[in-house]
Amino acid sequence: MIFILVLLLIVLVISGLPLFAGILGASLLGLYTSGVEFTAIPIEIVRLANSPILLAIPLFTFAGYLLSHGGTSTRLVRFSRSLLGWLPGGLGVVALVTCSFFTALTGATGITIIALGGLLYPALISERYKENFALGLMTTSGSIGLHFPPSLPIILYGFVSGTSIEKLFMAGLIPGILIIGVPSLYSIYMGKKWKLDRPRFSAGEFLGALKGAAWELPIPFLILVGIYSGLSTATEAAALTVVYVLFIKVVVFKELNVFKDLPEIMKESMKMVGGIMIILGAALAFTNYLVDAFIPMRILEFMEGLMDSKIGFLILLNIFLLLVGCMMDIFSAILVVVPLILPLADRFGIDPVHMGIIFLTNLAIGYNTPPVGLNLFIASSRFDRPVVQLYRATLPFLVLLLLTLILITYWPGLSLFLPNLFK
Amino acid sequence: MIVLRLVDRILARIEGWLIIAMLSLMVIFTFFQVVLRGLYTHGHLPWANTLMGQIDWSEPFVRLLVLWITFLGASLLTRDGKHIQIDLFSSILPPRWLPLRDFILSTVCASLCAMMIKVCVDYLSMEMEFGGTMFLALPTWTGQIILPAGFGLLLVHFLVKAVDQGIQTVRSIRE
């Protein structure tokens, strides 16, 4: 009977049952079989109100949504164009840099592709970049930048795994730069090959663009400085960011009307927060059941019998996480998978901070992986192209990112150098 | 049916207002906490510390708002049908099957929410009896009332969806 119900639940989840409901169902079934009171579930959900760090999630999300309205994206693109546009393939580099800036602030929720795609894609085409190159670039850009503060997935990983968020932010910097850097080099190479026009660097335009973007550019750096100077916690930094962004949007640029635009943006952003956090609540309950039923330990024993080398584990992990990343969105993947994997990683001597970076990189790439990677569908609807064309268009970028992933996974120093420096 | 839709709309309105109010409070209180703490530790102003002591309830209050906003936001999201989900079949299944699938999924969600209401009510009655107090000497269950209420809101929205999709299913079969 239980077996049939479990099977039924799995079928429902695969066919599109909202994940929070699926996880709640799984917890109910699990608790029922192990004879524990169902009230164990609300006890865990209530924990959403117990952690100061979770407060950072609605605040940063709100700030990100505020930034995605109005002219911020235009100003940022203008600035990075004036700074990097003169490179061969410069506009491609510009797209990667601005998109990652935006993704760090808004999370890999597709906002980047939607907010910046309309601006950058036509620009790329008009500068005679090949259509498939432009499409592939814009699609992969949707999940690049997750490694930079104040990325929400990092905060969530830190919360779920009990790892220091400050350390994780530090650890993400070098891998993050690598993930932008490798596709950028590709764009430069293609720009040279196609002999694209290269506008000259103009000091006047640069200064003008700098002035235009002067309010928004410092935001990530202010957050970093605030956190690492000990001036504020991540949560306090989030509150300061919201107030700062409100100030520039409402007072400086007068782009947002407090009464007309703000309520809508608040609702939209909190819908997204609700969608993520209710899964978090359900996942807390489910994890609690798993741990009580010794499931992670059993997986550990099983895996230990299967293999005994760290490399073997990492290879398997990469494949597994890519699959997960292409099926699930990044938030639920972290919530569901991290508690299961962490004891394994610990057993094989992998630093939880490094583990977090491996996780993020895998999941970010999974977003672009055919057949069901989320970015492919967002880009397909945004640029009005068939998904199959996007499979082809993203392929070169996918290969490059996979190479970067290998580097990040098997060279822990890349992730651990900075956090160890600041210890 | 008309009544159900009306309830659905009115609830969504209220959820929207609550979200706006709570998020505003969240921003305002957290911001003031940072500023006061900064004034005290870096500006060495004793009155900032006194003021901080006056609003020491605001920190747990704001954390509680996270829980409330979670349920209210998720509830509004239900109306849009945009919950996070794995969706392998939308592109594979023939389109005329989709209403039936959606009807089944919404019904399952509604039933799970109904079960959760029962579980949370049990939990709350336990809290009423044995639970302690939180900030401002309020009993803890007052803050946790959002659990059954939140699942209740989700239930209503999923029910309305299920009914809508049920009607669509019947229609698509007739055609």
mmCIF file of C-alpha atoms in Angstrom, chain A residues 143-408:
data_model
loop_
_atom_site.group_PDB
_atom_site.id
_atom_site.type_symbol
_atom_site.label_atom_id
_atom_site.label_comp_id
_atom_site.label_asym_id
_atom_site.label_seq_id
_atom_site.Cartn_x
_atom_site.Cartn_y
_atom_site.Cartn_z
ATOM 1 C CA SER A 143 22.646 31.586 -14.855
ATOM 2 C CA ILE A 144 26.133 33.066 -14.892
ATOM 3 C CA GLY A 145 26.923 35.230 -11.878
ATOM 4 C CA LEU A 146 25.371 33.004 -9.234
ATOM 5 C CA HIS A 147 28.715 32.848 -7.458
ATOM 6 C CA PHE A 148 28.804 36.524 -6.581
ATOM 7 C CA PRO A 149 27.250 38.136 -3.522
ATOM 8 C CA PRO A 150 24.447 38.586 -2.672
ATOM 9 C CA SER A 151 23.402 35.516 -4.657
ATOM 10 C CA LEU A 152 20.352 33.903 -3.071
ATOM 11 C CA PRO A 153 21.370 30.324 -3.883
ATOM 12 C CA ILE A 154 24.580 30.850 -1.898
ATOM 13 C CA ILE A 155 22.602 32.122 1.077
ATOM 14 C CA LEU A 156 20.267 29.130 0.854
ATOM 15 C CA TYR A 157 23.144 26.671 0.581
ATOM 16 C CA GLY A 158 24.768 28.259 3.614
ATOM 17 C CA PHE A 159 21.550 27.972 5.583
ATOM 18 C CA VAL A 160 20.838 24.363 4.638
ATOM 19 C CA SER A 161 24.392 23.117 5.090
ATOM 20 C CA GLY A 162 25.241 25.228 8.115
ATOM 21 C CA THR A 163 28.254 26.709 6.335
ATOM 22 C CA SER A 164 29.365 30.293 6.876
ATOM 23 C CA ILE A 165 27.758 32.507 4.228
ATOM 24 C CA GLU A 166 30.591 35.010 4.473
ATOM 25 C CA LYS A 167 33.085 32.265 3.596
ATOM 26 C CA LEU A 168 30.925 31.031 0.733
ATOM 27 C CA PHE A 169 30.759 34.497 -0.788
ATOM 28 C CA MET A 170 34.537 34.701 -0.651
ATOM 29 C CA ALA A 171 34.938 31.235 -2.117
ATOM 30 C CA GLY A 172 32.700 32.068 -5.063
ATOM 31 C CA LEU A 173 34.745 34.983 -6.336
ATOM 32 C CA ILE A 174 37.507 33.206 -8.296
ATOM 33 C CA PRO A 175 35.289 30.442 -9.739
ATOM 34 C CA GLY A 176 32.736 33.125 -10.597
ATOM 35 C CA ILE A 177 35.302 35.156 -12.507
ATOM 36 C CA LEU A 178 36.387 31.981 -14.312
ATOM 37 C CA ILE A 179 32.817 31.227 -15.336
ATOM 38 C CA ILE A 180 32.485 34.677 -16.904
ATOM 39 C CA GLY A 181 36.043 34.639 -18.208
ATOM 40 C CA VAL A 182 36.012 31.451 -20.271
ATOM 41 C CA PRO A 183 32.952 32.322 -22.388
ATOM 42 C CA SER A 184 34.325 35.881 -22.667
ATOM 43 C CA LEU A 185 37.518 34.557 -24.217
ATOM 44 C CA TYR A 186 35.382 32.573 -26.622
ATOM 45 C CA SER A 187 33.509 35.728 -27.585
ATOM 46 C CA ILE A 188 36.785 37.586 -28.123
ATOM 47 C CA TYR A 189 38.056 34.730 -30.276
ATOM 48 C CA MET A 190 34.902 34.673 -32.396
ATOM 49 C CA GLY A 191 34.926 38.471 -32.646
ATOM 50 C CA LYS A 192 38.426 38.291 -34.110
ATOM 51 C CA LYS A 193 37.467 35.461 -36.440
ATOM 52 C CA TRP A 194 34.390 37.249 -37.774
ATOM 53 C CA LYS A 195 36.296 40.543 -38.011
ATOM 54 C CA LEU A 196 33.506 42.430 -36.273
ATOM 55 C CA ASP A 197 33.618 46.209 -36.046
ATOM 56 C CA ARG A 198 35.407 47.451 -33.019
ATOM 57 C CA PRO A 199 34.280 50.834 -31.777
ATOM 58 C CA ARG A 200 37.175 52.770 -30.352
ATOM 59 C CA PHE A 201 37.449 53.379 -26.644
ATOM 60 C CA SER A 202 36.155 56.877 -25.983
ATOM 61 C CA ALA A 203 37.092 58.533 -22.727
ATOM 62 C CA GLY A 204 34.203 60.971 -23.005
ATOM 63 C CA GLU A 205 31.601 58.240 -23.478
ATOM 64 C CA PHE A 206 33.188 56.215 -20.692
ATOM 65 C CA LEU A 207 32.974 59.087 -18.230
ATOM 66 C CA GLY A 208 29.409 59.856 -19.267
ATOM 67 C CA ALA A 209 28.392 56.212 -18.852
ATOM 68 C CA LEU A 210 30.232 56.007 -15.543
ATOM 69 C CA LYS A 211 28.343 59.005 -14.287
ATOM 70 C CA GLY A 212 25.068 57.457 -15.414
ATOM 71 C CA ALA A 213 25.723 54.167 -13.651
ATOM 72 C CA ALA A 214 27.517 55.663 -10.655
ATOM 73 C CA TRP A 215 24.628 54.977 -8.295
ATOM 74 C CA GLU A 216 24.075 51.360 -9.197
ATOM 75 C CA LEU A 217 27.594 50.082 -9.935
ATOM 76 C CA PRO A 218 28.839 50.158 -6.341
ATOM 77 C CA ILE A 219 25.975 48.058 -4.934
ATOM 78 C CA PRO A 220 27.712 44.630 -4.984
ATOM 79 C CA PHE A 221 30.919 46.174 -3.650
ATOM 80 C CA LEU A 222 29.092 47.989 -0.878
ATOM 81 C CA ILE A 223 27.494 44.696 0.139
ATOM 82 C CA LEU A 224 30.874 42.954 0.118
ATOM 83 C CA VAL A 225 32.617 45.690 2.059
ATOM 84 C CA GLY A 226 29.754 45.905 4.532
ATOM 85 C CA ILE A 227 29.892 42.194 5.251
ATOM 86 C CA TYR A 228 33.651 41.715 5.347
ATOM 87 C CA SER A 229 34.506 44.799 7.331
ATOM 88 C CA GLY A 230 32.191 43.448 10.013
ATOM 89 C CA LEU A 231 30.068 46.549 9.653
ATOM 90 C CA SER A 232 26.944 44.542 8.973
ATOM 91 C CA THR A 233 25.713 40.969 8.749
ATOM 92 C CA ALA A 234 24.394 39.630 5.443
ATOM 93 C CA THR A 235 20.863 40.356 6.643
ATOM 94 C CA GLU A 236 21.635 43.914 7.664
ATOM 95 C CA ALA A 237 23.392 44.425 4.348
ATOM 96 C CA ALA A 238 20.180 43.272 2.678
ATOM 97 C CA ALA A 239 18.121 45.883 4.539
ATOM 98 C CA LEU A 240 20.617 48.605 3.666
ATOM 99 C CA THR A 241 20.546 47.516 0.021
ATOM 100 C CA VAL A 242 16.765 47.768 -0.129
ATOM 101 C CA VAL A 243 16.756 51.268 1.323
ATOM 102 C CA TYR A 244 19.611 52.347 -0.947
ATOM 103 C CA VAL A 245 17.950 50.950 -4.079
ATOM 104 C CA LEU A 246 14.630 52.545 -3.110
ATOM 105 C CA PHE A 247 16.438 55.832 -2.650
ATOM 106 C CA ILE A 248 18.089 55.811 -6.085
ATOM 107 C CA LYS A 249 15.014 54.508 -7.885
ATOM 108 C CA VAL A 250 12.500 56.822 -6.256
ATOM 109 C CA VAL A 251 14.486 59.926 -5.358
ATOM 110 C CA VAL A 252 17.502 60.061 -7.676
ATOM 111 C CA PHE A 253 16.112 58.710 -10.948
ATOM 112 C CA LYS A 254 12.401 59.154 -10.164
ATOM 113 C CA GLU A 255 11.740 55.954 -12.122
ATOM 114 C CA LEU A 256 9.407 54.364 -9.636
ATOM 115 C CA ASN A 257 6.298 55.853 -8.158
ATOM 116 C CA VAL A 258 5.922 54.865 -4.514
ATOM 117 C CA PHE A 259 2.174 54.409 -4.737
ATOM 118 C CA LYS A 260 1.768 53.235 -8.301
ATOM 119 C CA ASP A 261 4.705 50.866 -8.838
ATOM 120 C CA LEU A 262 5.921 49.752 -5.430
ATOM 121 C CA PRO A 263 2.899 47.689 -4.318
ATOM 122 C CA GLU A 264 3.000 45.646 -7.531
ATOM 123 C CA ILE A 265 6.759 45.055 -7.284
ATOM 124 C CA MET A 266 6.370 44.074 -3.637
ATOM 125 C CA LYS A 267 3.705 41.534 -4.475
ATOM 126 C CA GLU A 268 5.597 40.103 -7.433
ATOM 127 C CA SER A 269 8.837 39.709 -5.488
ATOM 128 C CA MET A 270 7.145 38.169 -2.460
ATOM 129 C CA LYS A 271 5.341 35.676 -4.682
ATOM 130 C CA MET A 272 8.728 34.441 -5.751
ATOM 131 C CA VAL A 273 9.933 34.391 -2.148
ATOM 132 C CA GLY A 274 6.808 32.489 -1.109
ATOM 133 C CA GLY A 275 7.377 29.955 -3.858
ATOM 134 C CA ILE A 276 10.920 29.267 -2.695
ATOM 135 C CA MET A 277 10.412 29.489 1.032
ATOM 136 C CA ILE A 278 7.395 27.210 1.179
ATOM 137 C CA ILE A 279 9.543 24.551 -0.467
ATOM 138 C CA LEU A 280 12.203 25.331 2.120
ATOM 139 C CA GLY A 281 9.667 24.774 4.898
ATOM 140 C CA ALA A 282 8.538 21.479 3.391
ATOM 141 C CA ALA A 283 12.147 20.439 2.768
ATOM 142 C CA LEU A 284 13.061 21.121 6.404
ATOM 143 C CA ALA A 285 10.316 18.735 7.468
ATOM 144 C CA PHE A 286 11.351 16.131 4.928
ATOM 145 C CA THR A 287 15.035 16.357 5.843
ATOM 146 C CA ASN A 288 14.110 15.941 9.467
ATOM 147 C CA TYR A 289 12.302 12.731 8.600
ATOM 148 C CA LEU A 290 15.203 11.507 6.445
ATOM 149 C CA VAL A 291 17.704 12.053 9.223
ATOM 150 C CA ASP A 292 15.462 10.374 11.793
ATOM 151 C CA ALA A 293 15.117 7.393 9.482
ATOM 152 C CA PHE A 294 18.893 7.271 8.936
ATOM 153 C CA ILE A 295 18.445 7.615 5.171
ATOM 154 C CA PRO A 296 21.597 9.730 4.546
ATOM 155 C CA MET A 297 23.581 7.128 6.514
ATOM 156 C CA ARG A 298 22.186 4.321 4.410
ATOM 157 C CA ILE A 299 23.047 6.135 1.196
ATOM 158 C CA LEU A 300 26.508 6.676 2.628
ATOM 159 C CA GLU A 301 26.956 2.988 3.373
ATOM 160 C CA PHE A 302 25.680 2.063 -0.068
ATOM 161 C CA MET A 303 28.028 4.502 -1.779
ATOM 162 C CA GLU A 304 30.987 3.403 0.305
ATOM 163 C CA GLY A 305 30.432 -0.118 -0.927
ATOM 164 C CA LEU A 306 30.241 1.197 -4.470
ATOM 165 C CA MET A 307 33.450 3.164 -4.585
ATOM 166 C CA ASP A 308 36.196 4.359 -2.362
ATOM 167 C CA SER A 309 37.978 7.195 -4.129
ATOM 168 C CA LYS A 310 37.363 10.901 -3.833
ATOM 169 C CA ILE A 311 37.737 11.365 -7.588
ATOM 170 C CA GLY A 312 35.184 8.658 -8.289
ATOM 171 C CA PHE A 313 32.757 10.328 -5.933
ATOM 172 C CA LEU A 314 33.276 13.743 -7.500
ATOM 173 C CA ILE A 315 32.705 12.408 -11.022
ATOM 174 C CA LEU A 316 29.494 10.720 -9.948
ATOM 175 C CA LEU A 317 28.458 13.878 -8.108
ATOM 176 C CA ASN A 318 28.994 16.043 -11.167
ATOM 177 C CA ILE A 319 26.878 13.808 -13.368
ATOM 178 C CA PHE A 320 24.168 13.505 -10.739
ATOM 179 C CA LEU A 321 24.024 17.248 -10.094
ATOM 180 C CA LEU A 322 23.900 18.116 -13.786
ATOM 181 C CA LEU A 323 20.875 15.857 -14.096
ATOM 182 C CA VAL A 324 19.294 17.463 -11.041
ATOM 183 C CA GLY A 325 20.107 20.956 -12.313
ATOM 184 C CA CYS A 326 18.395 20.304 -15.578
ATOM 185 C CA MET A 327 15.260 18.881 -13.948
ATOM 186 C CA MET A 328 14.821 21.191 -10.984
ATOM 187 C CA ASP A 329 15.318 24.856 -10.391
ATOM 188 C CA ILE A 330 18.341 25.779 -8.348
ATOM 189 C CA PHE A 331 16.519 26.583 -5.128
ATOM 190 C CA SER A 332 14.628 23.345 -4.754
ATOM 191 C CA ALA A 333 17.695 21.406 -5.855
ATOM 192 C CA ILE A 334 19.713 22.898 -3.019
ATOM 193 C CA LEU A 335 16.942 22.329 -0.508
ATOM 194 C CA VAL A 336 16.316 18.717 -1.425
ATOM 195 C CA VAL A 337 19.729 17.429 -2.420
ATOM 196 C CA VAL A 338 22.206 19.169 -0.104
ATOM 197 C CA PRO A 339 21.144 17.375 3.086
ATOM 198 C CA LEU A 340 21.542 14.026 1.298
ATOM 199 C CA ILE A 341 24.918 14.759 -0.261
ATOM 200 C CA LEU A 342 26.620 16.568 2.595
ATOM 201 C CA PRO A 343 27.385 13.521 4.770
ATOM 202 C CA LEU A 344 28.875 11.865 1.681
ATOM 203 C CA ALA A 345 31.039 14.859 0.917
ATOM 204 C CA ASP A 346 32.175 14.877 4.504
ATOM 205 C CA ARG A 347 33.081 11.187 4.326
ATOM 206 C CA PHE A 348 35.185 11.765 1.213
ATOM 207 C CA GLY A 349 36.914 14.722 2.817
ATOM 208 C CA ILE A 350 35.457 17.486 0.675
ATOM 209 C CA ASP A 351 35.286 20.904 2.300
ATOM 210 C CA PRO A 352 31.637 22.033 2.640
ATOM 211 C CA VAL A 353 32.598 25.454 1.261
ATOM 212 C CA HIS A 354 34.144 23.892 -1.850
ATOM 213 C CA MET A 355 31.127 21.615 -2.026
ATOM 214 C CA GLY A 356 28.847 24.652 -2.172
ATOM 215 C CA ILE A 357 30.767 26.071 -5.112
ATOM 216 C CA ILE A 358 30.646 22.721 -6.941
ATOM 217 C CA PHE A 359 26.929 22.612 -6.296
ATOM 218 C CA LEU A 360 26.256 26.076 -7.658
ATOM 219 C CA THR A 361 28.395 25.541 -10.736
ATOM 220 C CA ASN A 362 26.725 22.255 -11.587
ATOM 221 C CA LEU A 363 23.241 23.580 -11.082
ATOM 222 C CA ALA A 364 23.949 26.743 -13.044
ATOM 223 C CA ILE A 365 25.138 24.635 -15.967
ATOM 224 C CA GLY A 366 22.228 22.246 -15.568
ATOM 225 C CA TYR A 367 19.974 25.228 -16.311
ATOM 226 C CA ASN A 368 21.272 25.222 -19.878
ATOM 227 C CA THR A 369 21.360 21.480 -20.397
ATOM 228 C CA PRO A 370 18.996 19.898 -22.921
ATOM 229 C CA PRO A 371 16.372 18.597 -22.977
ATOM 230 C CA VAL A 372 14.647 20.403 -20.110
ATOM 231 C CA GLY A 373 17.066 23.021 -18.751
ATOM 232 C CA LEU A 374 14.982 25.973 -17.596
ATOM 233 C CA ASN A 375 17.018 28.705 -19.323
ATOM 234 C CA LEU A 376 16.394 27.087 -22.690
ATOM 235 C CA PHE A 377 12.664 27.480 -22.268
ATOM 236 C CA ILE A 378 12.834 31.005 -20.913
ATOM 237 C CA ALA A 379 15.061 32.038 -23.810
ATOM 238 C CA SER A 380 12.854 30.195 -26.273
ATOM 239 C CA SER A 381 9.842 32.221 -25.238
ATOM 240 C CA ARG A 382 11.785 35.467 -24.811
ATOM 241 C CA PHE A 383 13.455 35.384 -28.241
ATOM 242 C CA ASP A 384 10.656 33.494 -29.945
ATOM 243 C CA ARG A 385 12.831 30.679 -31.259
ATOM 244 C CA PRO A 386 12.161 26.923 -31.153
ATOM 245 C CA VAL A 387 13.789 25.156 -28.217
ATOM 246 C CA VAL A 388 15.615 22.810 -30.573
ATOM 247 C CA GLN A 389 17.481 25.726 -32.134
ATOM 248 C CA LEU A 390 18.520 26.801 -28.634
ATOM 249 C CA TYR A 391 19.911 23.329 -27.925
ATOM 250 C CA ARG A 392 22.267 23.833 -30.833
ATOM 251 C CA ALA A 393 22.993 27.456 -30.067
ATOM 252 C CA THR A 394 24.002 26.840 -26.449
ATOM 253 C CA LEU A 395 26.140 23.793 -27.222
ATOM 254 C CA PRO A 396 29.537 25.533 -27.572
ATOM 255 C CA PHE A 397 28.912 27.512 -24.398
ATOM 256 C CA LEU A 398 27.817 24.374 -22.615
ATOM 257 C CA VAL A 399 31.051 22.608 -23.548
ATOM 258 C CA LEU A 400 33.120 25.553 -22.305
ATOM 259 C CA LEU A 401 31.208 25.720 -19.053
ATOM 260 C CA LEU A 402 31.631 21.979 -18.528
ATOM 261 C CA LEU A 403 35.388 22.385 -18.894
ATOM 262 C CA THR A 404 35.273 25.160 -16.294
ATOM 263 C CA LEU A 405 33.218 22.908 -14.067
ATOM 264 C CA ILE A 406 35.909 20.222 -14.223
ATOM 265 C CA LEU A 407 38.497 22.797 -13.242
ATOM 266 C CA ILE A 408 36.422 24.066 -10.332
#
